Amino acid sequence: MTDQPVRVTAMDVARLAGVSQSAVSRVFTPGAPVSRRMAEKVRAAAEQLGYRPNVLARAVITGRSRMIGLVVAHLENQFYPVAIEHLSRALQARGYHILVFLAGTDSGRTAEVVQELLDYQVDGIVFASVALTSDIASRCESAGIPVVLFNRGQEGEAHAEVTSDNLEGGRIVARFLLAGGHRRIAHVAGWQGSSTGRDRAEGFRRGLAEAGQEPLAVIDGFYDRDEAARAAHRLMDRPDPPDAIFVGNDYMAFGVMDALRFERGLRVPEDVSVVGFDDVPLAAWPAYDLTTIRQPVEAMVDATVDVLIRQIEEGAREAVRLRLPAPLVLRGSARSRRNGPDPTCP
Amino acid sequence: MTDQPVRVTAMDVARLAGVSQSAVSRVFTPGAPVSRRMAEKVRAAAEQLGYRPNVLARAVITGRSRMIGLVVAHLENQFYPVAIEHLSRALQARGYHILVFLAGTDSGRTAEVVQELLDYQVDGIVFASVALTSDIASRCESAGIPVVLFNRGQEGEAHAEVTSDNLEGGRIVARFLLAGGHRRIAHVAGWQGSSTGRDRAEGFRRGLAEAGQEPLAVIDGFYDRDEAARAAHRLMDRPDPPDAIFVGNDYMAFGVMDALRFERGLRVPEDVSVVGFDDVPLAAWPAYDLTTIRQPVEAMVDATVDVLIRQIEEGAREAVRLRLPAPLVLRGSARSRRNGPDPTCP
DNA sequence: CGCCTTGTTGCATACGATTGCAACAGACGA
DNA sequence: TCGTCTGTTGCAATCGTATGCAACAAGGCG
């Protein structure tokens, strides 16, 4: 039968319990000096009135909002929803909550978004799949807000970053494809404006170079499905089409496979091998059964949270760079010595 | 060369501009009475110092945080990331921001989550794919916070809800499959604990009943891929296996198709037709090419935002129920009179 | 029994803003 | 010239909570 949405404040609780407002505040502040009797009285009164501290008012005083800003793009790539899910749970477990902002690919939009985040006094920011230009970086810097880059590197060295070992991942793919007997290996790369895309491509090149080989071609796929599919067609239109394609992430790899199989009638891996990067859940579905490099999402998220919280709560300002190992996951989209038909005896 | 993360307040701006602090406040409050000269002076000073109003402090006074709580589950189902993307953009355009919370399937967790949301003084809450028990509902009610249910109905009639016409969608599928010559039609349903799942199943039943038919079987798939795949196997193990399966959403439908094609070697749609619900982007990919009912995500999100904002800003408390039309999208996973081989002449 | 220590509590102020109210200035008509 | 009205501005109180400081009580010790 409550009619008015009446806010119950610490003062109301104090009056009911017959104590001061500061006492109420202390009861709800872990580590503050309160006697058992006091705590019981106050909690009883609070319970009765349905009181809960106003987080925002608290934030104004303490300067900590217990909110973390998340700037993310590419939600169409299953990797990020999965990451968000873990991130949210991990932060919630530590008493933090996520304010989400979507970024486009243009950094102008990102700058606005960061400004709005700062307006909300977030305690820290996670940039997922978003490049950080130096002016945005310095904006966060001067606001004194810890920043962690998730799945992206940066231009300078200002901030902490958590990625998998993209360089090594690329090399592993190169070695694997060579070992599988492939000789004309192309790469539909992740956006070359992103460190992740560049590192994977670079690692791939080095892996081939170590065997005295080089890529048949490298085409930027811009993390876009259609773009990747077009790239696949361009590759197959060549007089010397590839016998294997390494794609910069799974999301694009699905587009490449679809183009190869349904638009060109090719078989994967019999005609062309395809390897991806990420190991999103979809990659394990039999419709794709994609051989890929696994990014350890959970570990990456846990590391991100650890670094961020340490910076917030201990004021640590070390710009750590974590590179978690990214192993190859063997599935059916690429011939290997073990599972595939040996290309030398058809 | 800024060393300290020094917060610049309205007071600092006031001093620099030689005006009162309230003047600064008014300059940043749309609609407040300020002269042109004053506004210019203050904006100049603010610019120089890099001042921006503290949103949290403002929220404490005005009682509006301009944050919307989003409670969501099933992020593995592409439908929700897509919806979140639109929701975030639509709200951002109106000056609101999203605080995300993940819900599990248990309502106990949801209750906690709602409590935390209320602590943050959010101006409204969107529940996406989350059922609302009556105690949680009344909690929001007594806090005076507008609530909109997205893609779910509710037990009572307390809150606004936005869904597509699930009932009609189910009927359309039934009629379509009958028209395609199918006679043994089964349903792997969305979780029967959710209104959405129930409505689609009920509509489907009615559609069959109107032609004097009834479903071969209805099995709850709990919105779970593996569960749905198991259901598909159980159906096909029957002495009279279905010639068509209507699946409660696309995400499960992919699992069903994978089970049929890759684990049982059946052809879709030649051996079994499959129809989904949602029309997520993946449904259009040729690997699945899924015939499905399209939920108009953008329109649903826009409606959600409209209703929510109107409730917040105009205090409207009408518990509207919007049901947007959900048309059938013809693709290749189900035989129809037009595209499929006629089952009567093989 | 008196003194000092330790642990609790209330008072008062602060955090960064918004906003009602009164004071004031200038414009205008009479 | 005076009174009035309109449009700006500053003062001061307020939002809901945290926290330094002084006051106080209880307890241990000599």
Coordinates of N, CA, C and O (backbone and C1' of nucleotides) in Angstrom, one line a residue, chain B residues 10 21-22 25 54 58 61, chain C residues 15-21:
Chain B
A10 N 32.8 23.4 -10.3 CA 32.0 24.7 -10.7 C 32.6 25.9 -10.0 O 32.6 27.0 -10.5
Q21 N 29.1 30.6 -8.1 CA 29.0 29.2 -8.5 C 27.7 28.9 -9.1 O 27.6 28.1 -10.0
S22 N 26.6 29.5 -8.6 CA 25.3 29.2 -9.1 C 25.2 29.6 -10.6 O 24.5 28.9 -11.4
S25 N 26.5 26.9 -12.6 CA 25.5 25.8 -12.7 C 24.5 26.1 -13.7 O 24.1 25.3 -14.6
N54 N 29.8 17.5 -12.9 CA 29.8 16.2 -12.3 C 28.4 15.6 -12.3 O 27.5 16.0 -11.6
R58 N 25.0 16.0 -9.7 CA 23.8 16.4 -10.2 C 22.6 15.4 -9.9 O 21.5 15.8 -9.5
I61 N 21.0 15.5 -6.5 CA 20.1 16.6 -6.3 C 18.8 16.4 -7.0 O 17.7 16.4 -6.5
Chain C
dC15 P 35.2 20.0 0.1 O5' 35.0 18.8 -0.9 C5' 34.8 17.5 -0.5 C4' 33.8 16.8 -1.4 C3' 33.4 17.6 -2.6 O3' 34.0 17.1 -3.8 C1' 31.5 16.7 -1.5
dG16 P 34.6 18.1 -4.9 O5' 33.4 18.4 -5.8 C5' 32.8 17.3 -6.6 C4' 31.4 17.8 -7.1 C3' 31.4 19.1 -7.8 O3' 30.7 19.0 -9.0 C1' 29.8 19.1 -6.1
dA17 P 30.7 20.1 -10.1 O5' 29.3 20.9 -9.8 C5' 28.2 20.6 -10.6 C4' 27.0 20.2 -9.8 C3' 25.8 21.0 -9.9 O3' 25.0 20.5 -11.0 C1' 26.2 20.3 -7.6
dT18 P 24.0 21.5 -11.7 O5' 22.8 21.6 -10.7 C5' 22.0 20.4 -10.5 C4' 20.8 20.7 -9.6 C3' 19.8 21.8 -10.1 O3' 18.5 21.3 -9.7 C1' 20.7 22.5 -8.1
dT19 P 17.2 21.9 -10.5 O5' 16.7 23.0 -9.4 C5' 16.5 22.6 -8.1 C4' 16.1 23.8 -7.3 C3' 15.4 24.9 -8.0 O3' 14.4 25.5 -7.2 C1' 17.2 25.8 -7.0
dG20 P 13.0 25.9 -7.8 O5' 12.4 26.7 -6.5 C5' 12.3 26.1 -5.3 C4' 12.4 27.2 -4.2 C3' 11.6 28.4 -4.4 O3' 11.1 28.9 -3.1 C1' 13.9 29.0 -4.4
dC21 P 10.0 30.1 -3.1 O5' 11.0 31.3 -2.7 C5' 11.9 31.1 -1.6 C4' 12.8 32.4 -1.5 C3' 12.1 33.7 -1.9 O3' 12.3 34.6 -0.8 C1' 14.1 33.5 -3.1

